[in-house]
mmCIF file of C-alpha atoms in Angstrom:
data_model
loop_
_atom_site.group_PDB
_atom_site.id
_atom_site.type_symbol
_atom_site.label_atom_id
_atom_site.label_comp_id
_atom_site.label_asym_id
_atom_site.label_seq_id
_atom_site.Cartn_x
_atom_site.Cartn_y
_atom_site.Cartn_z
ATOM 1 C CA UNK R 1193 109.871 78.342 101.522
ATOM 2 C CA UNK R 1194 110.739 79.884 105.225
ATOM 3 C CA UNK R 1195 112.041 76.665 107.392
ATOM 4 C CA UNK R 1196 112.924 79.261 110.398
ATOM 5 C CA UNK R 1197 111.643 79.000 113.399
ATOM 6 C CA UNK R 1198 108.637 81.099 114.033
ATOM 7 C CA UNK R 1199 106.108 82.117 116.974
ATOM 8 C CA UNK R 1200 103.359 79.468 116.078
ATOM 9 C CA UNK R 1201 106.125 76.780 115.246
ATOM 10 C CA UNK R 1202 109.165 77.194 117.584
ATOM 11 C CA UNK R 1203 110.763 74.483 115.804
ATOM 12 C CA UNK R 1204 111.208 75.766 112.557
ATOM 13 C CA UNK R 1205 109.335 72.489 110.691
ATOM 14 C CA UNK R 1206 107.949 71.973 108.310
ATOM 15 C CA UNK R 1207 108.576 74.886 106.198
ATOM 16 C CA UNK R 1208 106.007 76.870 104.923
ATOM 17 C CA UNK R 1209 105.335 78.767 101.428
ATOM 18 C CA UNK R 1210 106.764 82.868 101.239
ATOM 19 C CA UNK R 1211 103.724 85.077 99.948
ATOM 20 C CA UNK R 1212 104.690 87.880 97.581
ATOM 21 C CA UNK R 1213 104.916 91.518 98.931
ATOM 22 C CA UNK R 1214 105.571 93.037 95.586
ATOM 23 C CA UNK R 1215 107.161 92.640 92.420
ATOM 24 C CA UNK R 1216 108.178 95.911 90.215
ATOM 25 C CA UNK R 1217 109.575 96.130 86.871
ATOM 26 C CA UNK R 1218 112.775 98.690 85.980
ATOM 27 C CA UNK R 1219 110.786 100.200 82.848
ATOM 28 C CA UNK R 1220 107.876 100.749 85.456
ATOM 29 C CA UNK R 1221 110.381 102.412 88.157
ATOM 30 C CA UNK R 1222 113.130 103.283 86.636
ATOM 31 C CA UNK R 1223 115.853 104.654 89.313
ATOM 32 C CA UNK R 1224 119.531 104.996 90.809
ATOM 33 C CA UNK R 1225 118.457 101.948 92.596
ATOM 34 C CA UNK R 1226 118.218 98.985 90.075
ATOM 35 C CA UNK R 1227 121.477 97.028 89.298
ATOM 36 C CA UNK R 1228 123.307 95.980 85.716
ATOM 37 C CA UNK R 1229 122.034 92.801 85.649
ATOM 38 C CA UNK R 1230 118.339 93.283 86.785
ATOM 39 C CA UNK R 1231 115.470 94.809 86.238
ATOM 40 C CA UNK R 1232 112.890 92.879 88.213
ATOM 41 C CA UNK R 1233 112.731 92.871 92.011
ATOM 42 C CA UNK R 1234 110.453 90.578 93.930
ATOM 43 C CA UNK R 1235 110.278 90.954 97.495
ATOM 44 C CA UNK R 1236 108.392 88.337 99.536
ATOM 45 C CA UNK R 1237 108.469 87.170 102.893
ATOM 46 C CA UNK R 1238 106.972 84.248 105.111
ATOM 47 C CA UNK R 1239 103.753 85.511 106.934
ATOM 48 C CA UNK R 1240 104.822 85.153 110.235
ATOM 49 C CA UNK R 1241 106.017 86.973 113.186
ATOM 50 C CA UNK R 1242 110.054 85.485 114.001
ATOM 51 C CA UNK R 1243 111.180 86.140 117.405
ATOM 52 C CA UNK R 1244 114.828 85.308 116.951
ATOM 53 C CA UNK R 1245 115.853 85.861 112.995
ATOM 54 C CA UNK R 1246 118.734 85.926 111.737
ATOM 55 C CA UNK R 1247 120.845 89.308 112.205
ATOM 56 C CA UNK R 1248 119.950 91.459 108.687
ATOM 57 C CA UNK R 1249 115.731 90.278 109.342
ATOM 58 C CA UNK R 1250 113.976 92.665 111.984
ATOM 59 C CA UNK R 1251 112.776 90.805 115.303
ATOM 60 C CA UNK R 1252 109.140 90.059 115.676
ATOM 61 C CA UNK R 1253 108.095 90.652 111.938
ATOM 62 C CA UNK R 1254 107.540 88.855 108.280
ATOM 63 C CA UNK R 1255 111.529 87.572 107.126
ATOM 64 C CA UNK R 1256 111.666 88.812 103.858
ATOM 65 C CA UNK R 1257 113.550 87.429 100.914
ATOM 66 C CA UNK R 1258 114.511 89.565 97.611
ATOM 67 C CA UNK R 1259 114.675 88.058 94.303
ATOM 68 C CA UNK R 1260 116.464 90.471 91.788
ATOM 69 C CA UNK R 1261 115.885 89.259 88.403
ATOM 70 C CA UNK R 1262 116.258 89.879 84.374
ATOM 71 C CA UNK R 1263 112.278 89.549 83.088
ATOM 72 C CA UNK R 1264 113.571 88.153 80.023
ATOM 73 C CA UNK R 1265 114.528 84.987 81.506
ATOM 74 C CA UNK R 1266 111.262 84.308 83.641
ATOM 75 C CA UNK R 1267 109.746 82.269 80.677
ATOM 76 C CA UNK R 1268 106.705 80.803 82.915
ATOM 77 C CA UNK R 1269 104.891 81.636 85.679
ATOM 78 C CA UNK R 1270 102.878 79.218 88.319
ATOM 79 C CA UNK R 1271 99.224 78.728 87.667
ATOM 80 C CA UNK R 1272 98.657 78.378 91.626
ATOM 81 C CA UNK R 1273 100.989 79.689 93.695
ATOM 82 C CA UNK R 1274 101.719 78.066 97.090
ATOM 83 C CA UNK R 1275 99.651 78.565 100.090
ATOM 84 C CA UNK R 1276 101.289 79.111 103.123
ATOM 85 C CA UNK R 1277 100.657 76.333 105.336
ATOM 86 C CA UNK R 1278 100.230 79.149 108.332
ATOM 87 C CA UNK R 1279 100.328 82.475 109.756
ATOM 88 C CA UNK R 1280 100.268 84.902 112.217
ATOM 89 C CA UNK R 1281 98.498 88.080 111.355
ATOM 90 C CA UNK R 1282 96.357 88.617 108.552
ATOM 91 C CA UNK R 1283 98.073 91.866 108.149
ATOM 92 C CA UNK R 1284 100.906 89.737 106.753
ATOM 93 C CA UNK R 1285 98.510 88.233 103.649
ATOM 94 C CA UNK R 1286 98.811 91.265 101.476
ATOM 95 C CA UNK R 1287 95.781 91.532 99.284
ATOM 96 C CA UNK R 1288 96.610 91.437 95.446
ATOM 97 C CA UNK R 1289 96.533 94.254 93.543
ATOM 98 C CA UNK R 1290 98.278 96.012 90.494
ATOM 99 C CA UNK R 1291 99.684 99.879 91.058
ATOM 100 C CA UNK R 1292 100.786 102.752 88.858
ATOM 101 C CA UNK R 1293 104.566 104.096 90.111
ATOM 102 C CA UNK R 1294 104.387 107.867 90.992
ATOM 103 C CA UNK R 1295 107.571 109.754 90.757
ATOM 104 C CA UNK R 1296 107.701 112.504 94.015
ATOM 105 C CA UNK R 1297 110.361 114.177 95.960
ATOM 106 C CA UNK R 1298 111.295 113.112 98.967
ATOM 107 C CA UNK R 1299 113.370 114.424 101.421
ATOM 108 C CA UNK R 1300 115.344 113.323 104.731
ATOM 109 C CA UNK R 1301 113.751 113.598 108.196
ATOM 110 C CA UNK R 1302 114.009 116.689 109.681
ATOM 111 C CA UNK R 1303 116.833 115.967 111.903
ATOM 112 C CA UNK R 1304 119.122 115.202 108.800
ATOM 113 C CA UNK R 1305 118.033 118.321 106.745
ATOM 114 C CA UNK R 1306 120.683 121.499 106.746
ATOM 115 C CA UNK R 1307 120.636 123.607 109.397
ATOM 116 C CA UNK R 1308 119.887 126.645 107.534
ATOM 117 C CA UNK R 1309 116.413 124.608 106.763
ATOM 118 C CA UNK R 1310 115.588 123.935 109.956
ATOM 119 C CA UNK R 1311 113.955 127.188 111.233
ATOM 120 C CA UNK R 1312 111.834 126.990 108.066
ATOM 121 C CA UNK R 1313 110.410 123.626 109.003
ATOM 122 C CA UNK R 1314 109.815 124.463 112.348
ATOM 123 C CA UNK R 1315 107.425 127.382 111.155
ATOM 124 C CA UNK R 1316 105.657 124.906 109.115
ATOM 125 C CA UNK R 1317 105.398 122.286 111.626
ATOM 126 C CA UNK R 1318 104.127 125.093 114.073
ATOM 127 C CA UNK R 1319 101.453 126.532 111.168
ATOM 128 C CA UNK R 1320 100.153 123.197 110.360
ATOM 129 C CA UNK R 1321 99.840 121.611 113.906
ATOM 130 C CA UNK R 1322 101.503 117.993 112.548
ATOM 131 C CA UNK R 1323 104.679 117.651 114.719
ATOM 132 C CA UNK R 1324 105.660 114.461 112.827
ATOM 133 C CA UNK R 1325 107.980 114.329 109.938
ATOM 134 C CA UNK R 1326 105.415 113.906 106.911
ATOM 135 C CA UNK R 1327 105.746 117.418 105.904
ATOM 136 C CA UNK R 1328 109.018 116.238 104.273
ATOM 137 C CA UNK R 1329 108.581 112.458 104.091
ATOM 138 C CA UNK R 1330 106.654 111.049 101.657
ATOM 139 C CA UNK R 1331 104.718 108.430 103.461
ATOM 140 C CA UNK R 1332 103.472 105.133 102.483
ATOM 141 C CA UNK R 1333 104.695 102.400 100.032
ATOM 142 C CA UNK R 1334 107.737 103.244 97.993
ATOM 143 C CA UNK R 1335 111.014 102.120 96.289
ATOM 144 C CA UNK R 1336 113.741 104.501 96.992
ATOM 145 C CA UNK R 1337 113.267 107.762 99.063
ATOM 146 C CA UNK R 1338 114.159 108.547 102.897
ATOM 147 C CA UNK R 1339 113.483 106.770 105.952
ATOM 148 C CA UNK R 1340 111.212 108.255 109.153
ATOM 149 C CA UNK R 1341 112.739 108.565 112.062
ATOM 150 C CA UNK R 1342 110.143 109.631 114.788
ATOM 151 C CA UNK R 1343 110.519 107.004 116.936
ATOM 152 C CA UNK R 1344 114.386 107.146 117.687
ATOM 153 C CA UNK R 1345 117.295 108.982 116.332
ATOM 154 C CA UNK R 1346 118.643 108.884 112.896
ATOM 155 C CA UNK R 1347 121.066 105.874 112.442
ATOM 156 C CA UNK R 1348 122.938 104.774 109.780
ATOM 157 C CA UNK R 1349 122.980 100.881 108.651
ATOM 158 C CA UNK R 1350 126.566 99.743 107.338
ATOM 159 C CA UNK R 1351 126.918 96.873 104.850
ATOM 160 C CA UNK R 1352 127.803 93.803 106.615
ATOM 161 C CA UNK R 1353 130.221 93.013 103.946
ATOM 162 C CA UNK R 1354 132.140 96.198 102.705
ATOM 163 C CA UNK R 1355 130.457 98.509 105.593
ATOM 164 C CA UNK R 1356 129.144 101.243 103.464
ATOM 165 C CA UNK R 1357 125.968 103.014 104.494
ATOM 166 C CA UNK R 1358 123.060 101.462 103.466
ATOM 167 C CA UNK R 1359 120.194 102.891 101.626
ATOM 168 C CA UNK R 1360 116.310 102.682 101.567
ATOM 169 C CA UNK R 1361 115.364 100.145 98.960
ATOM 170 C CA UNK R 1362 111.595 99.765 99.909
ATOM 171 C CA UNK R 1363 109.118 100.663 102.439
ATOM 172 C CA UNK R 1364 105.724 98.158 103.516
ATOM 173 C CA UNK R 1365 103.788 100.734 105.405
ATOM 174 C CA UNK R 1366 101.109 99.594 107.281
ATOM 175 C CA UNK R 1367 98.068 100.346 104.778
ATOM 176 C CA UNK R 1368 94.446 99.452 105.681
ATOM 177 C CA UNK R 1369 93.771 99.491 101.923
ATOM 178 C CA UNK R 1370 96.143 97.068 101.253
ATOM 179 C CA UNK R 1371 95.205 95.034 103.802
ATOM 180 C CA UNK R 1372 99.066 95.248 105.392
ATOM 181 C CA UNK R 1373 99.970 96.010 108.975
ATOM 182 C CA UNK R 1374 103.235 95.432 110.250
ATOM 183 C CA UNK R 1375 104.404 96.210 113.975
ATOM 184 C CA UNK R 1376 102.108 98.664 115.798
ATOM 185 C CA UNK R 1377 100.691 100.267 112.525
ATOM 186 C CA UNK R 1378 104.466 100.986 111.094
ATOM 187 C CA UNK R 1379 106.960 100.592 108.263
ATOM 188 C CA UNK R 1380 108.843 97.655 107.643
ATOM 189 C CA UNK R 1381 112.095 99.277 105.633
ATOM 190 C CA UNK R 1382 114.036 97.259 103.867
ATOM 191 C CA UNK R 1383 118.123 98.897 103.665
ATOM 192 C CA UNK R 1384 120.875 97.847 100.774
ATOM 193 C CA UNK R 1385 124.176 98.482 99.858
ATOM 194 C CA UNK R 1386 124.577 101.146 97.110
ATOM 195 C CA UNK R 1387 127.772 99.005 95.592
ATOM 196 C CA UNK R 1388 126.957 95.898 95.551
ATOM 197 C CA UNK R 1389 122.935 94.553 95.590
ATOM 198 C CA UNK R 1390 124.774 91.489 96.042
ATOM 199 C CA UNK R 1391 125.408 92.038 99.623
ATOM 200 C CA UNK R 1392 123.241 91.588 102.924
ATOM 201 C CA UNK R 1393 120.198 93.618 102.760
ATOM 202 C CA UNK R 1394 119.100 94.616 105.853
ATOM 203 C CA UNK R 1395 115.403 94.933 106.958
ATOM 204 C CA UNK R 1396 113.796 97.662 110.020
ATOM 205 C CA UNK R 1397 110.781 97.836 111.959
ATOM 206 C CA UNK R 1398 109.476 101.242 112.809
#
């Protein structure tokens, strides 16, 4: 339940039910990613847009909660999931579905690739006519992989608690398929700390 205040109710009350993003199994995904004591990850988050959340949650977008779990001890399930009692985009009501993980390479944005590679991806970039960065990123939904950049310069996220550089967990991108659109047709990312999942995620609009 999200009790936080939101852009339909300032107030915060009463709280209303999360809706589940995703949920992805370790022998499904396996990957640097997963800790020792998990392999389930649920992300969900409460289907409104939150103009003042707290620091780690991006502004004006879904707060999202992650649940990382061991399958073996989720012994039932609910038969009807809570409703949320409102929202504020439909984009935020993702539709459900079951998917097939894909293992692809992915590389940084441009700007973080060597120099030596740099001349070569200009070339391409120049013989395709796409100036953006999906020549190297693999776009869409994904666990793991490299954040886009396009819209400012590369940054780095540091761990609220131990201040190492974050990684990409996950990316929502907006997905008319799916039914999902966050920000102005973007990716919500969601950053964590390689040593400890333990620690403050931290989640990006871009």
């Amino acid at each position: 339940m999200c009790s936080l205040p939101d852009e339909v109710n300032p107030v915060g009350l009463p709280a209303t039910a999360m809706v589940p993003v995703v949920q992805i199994f370790k022998r499904e995904v396996p990957g640097p990613w997963w800790p020792a004591d998990a392999d389930l990850l649920q992300i969900l988050w409460c289907p409104n847009e939150h103009w003042d959340p707290p620091a780690q949650q991006a502004d004006v977008s879904p707060v999202v909660e992650l649940r990382w779990r061991r399958a073996a001890d989720v012994d039932s399930r609910l038969v009807a999931p809570p409703s949320p009692s409102r929202h504020a985009e439909d984009g935020y009501l993702p539709e459900p579905c079951t998917v097939t993980g894909e293992a692809l390479t992915d590389f940084p944005f441009r700007e973080e690739l060597p120099p030596e590679l740099r001349p070569a991806l200009e070339e391409l970039v120049d013989k395709t006519g796409d100036g953006g960065d999906v020549i190297t990123r693999v776009v869409g939904w994904k666990l793991g992989g490299w954040p886009t950049w396009h819209l400012t310069h590369p940054m780095v996220f540091h761990c609220r608690t131990c201040h190492t550089g974050m990684t990409l967990l996950f990316t929502v991108a907006s997905d008319a398929e799916t039914g999902v659109i966050v920000g102005r047709w973007g990716d919500l990312r969601i950053f964590a700390c390689p040593v400890d999942h333990r620690h403050p995620f931290q989640v990006d609009l871009h």
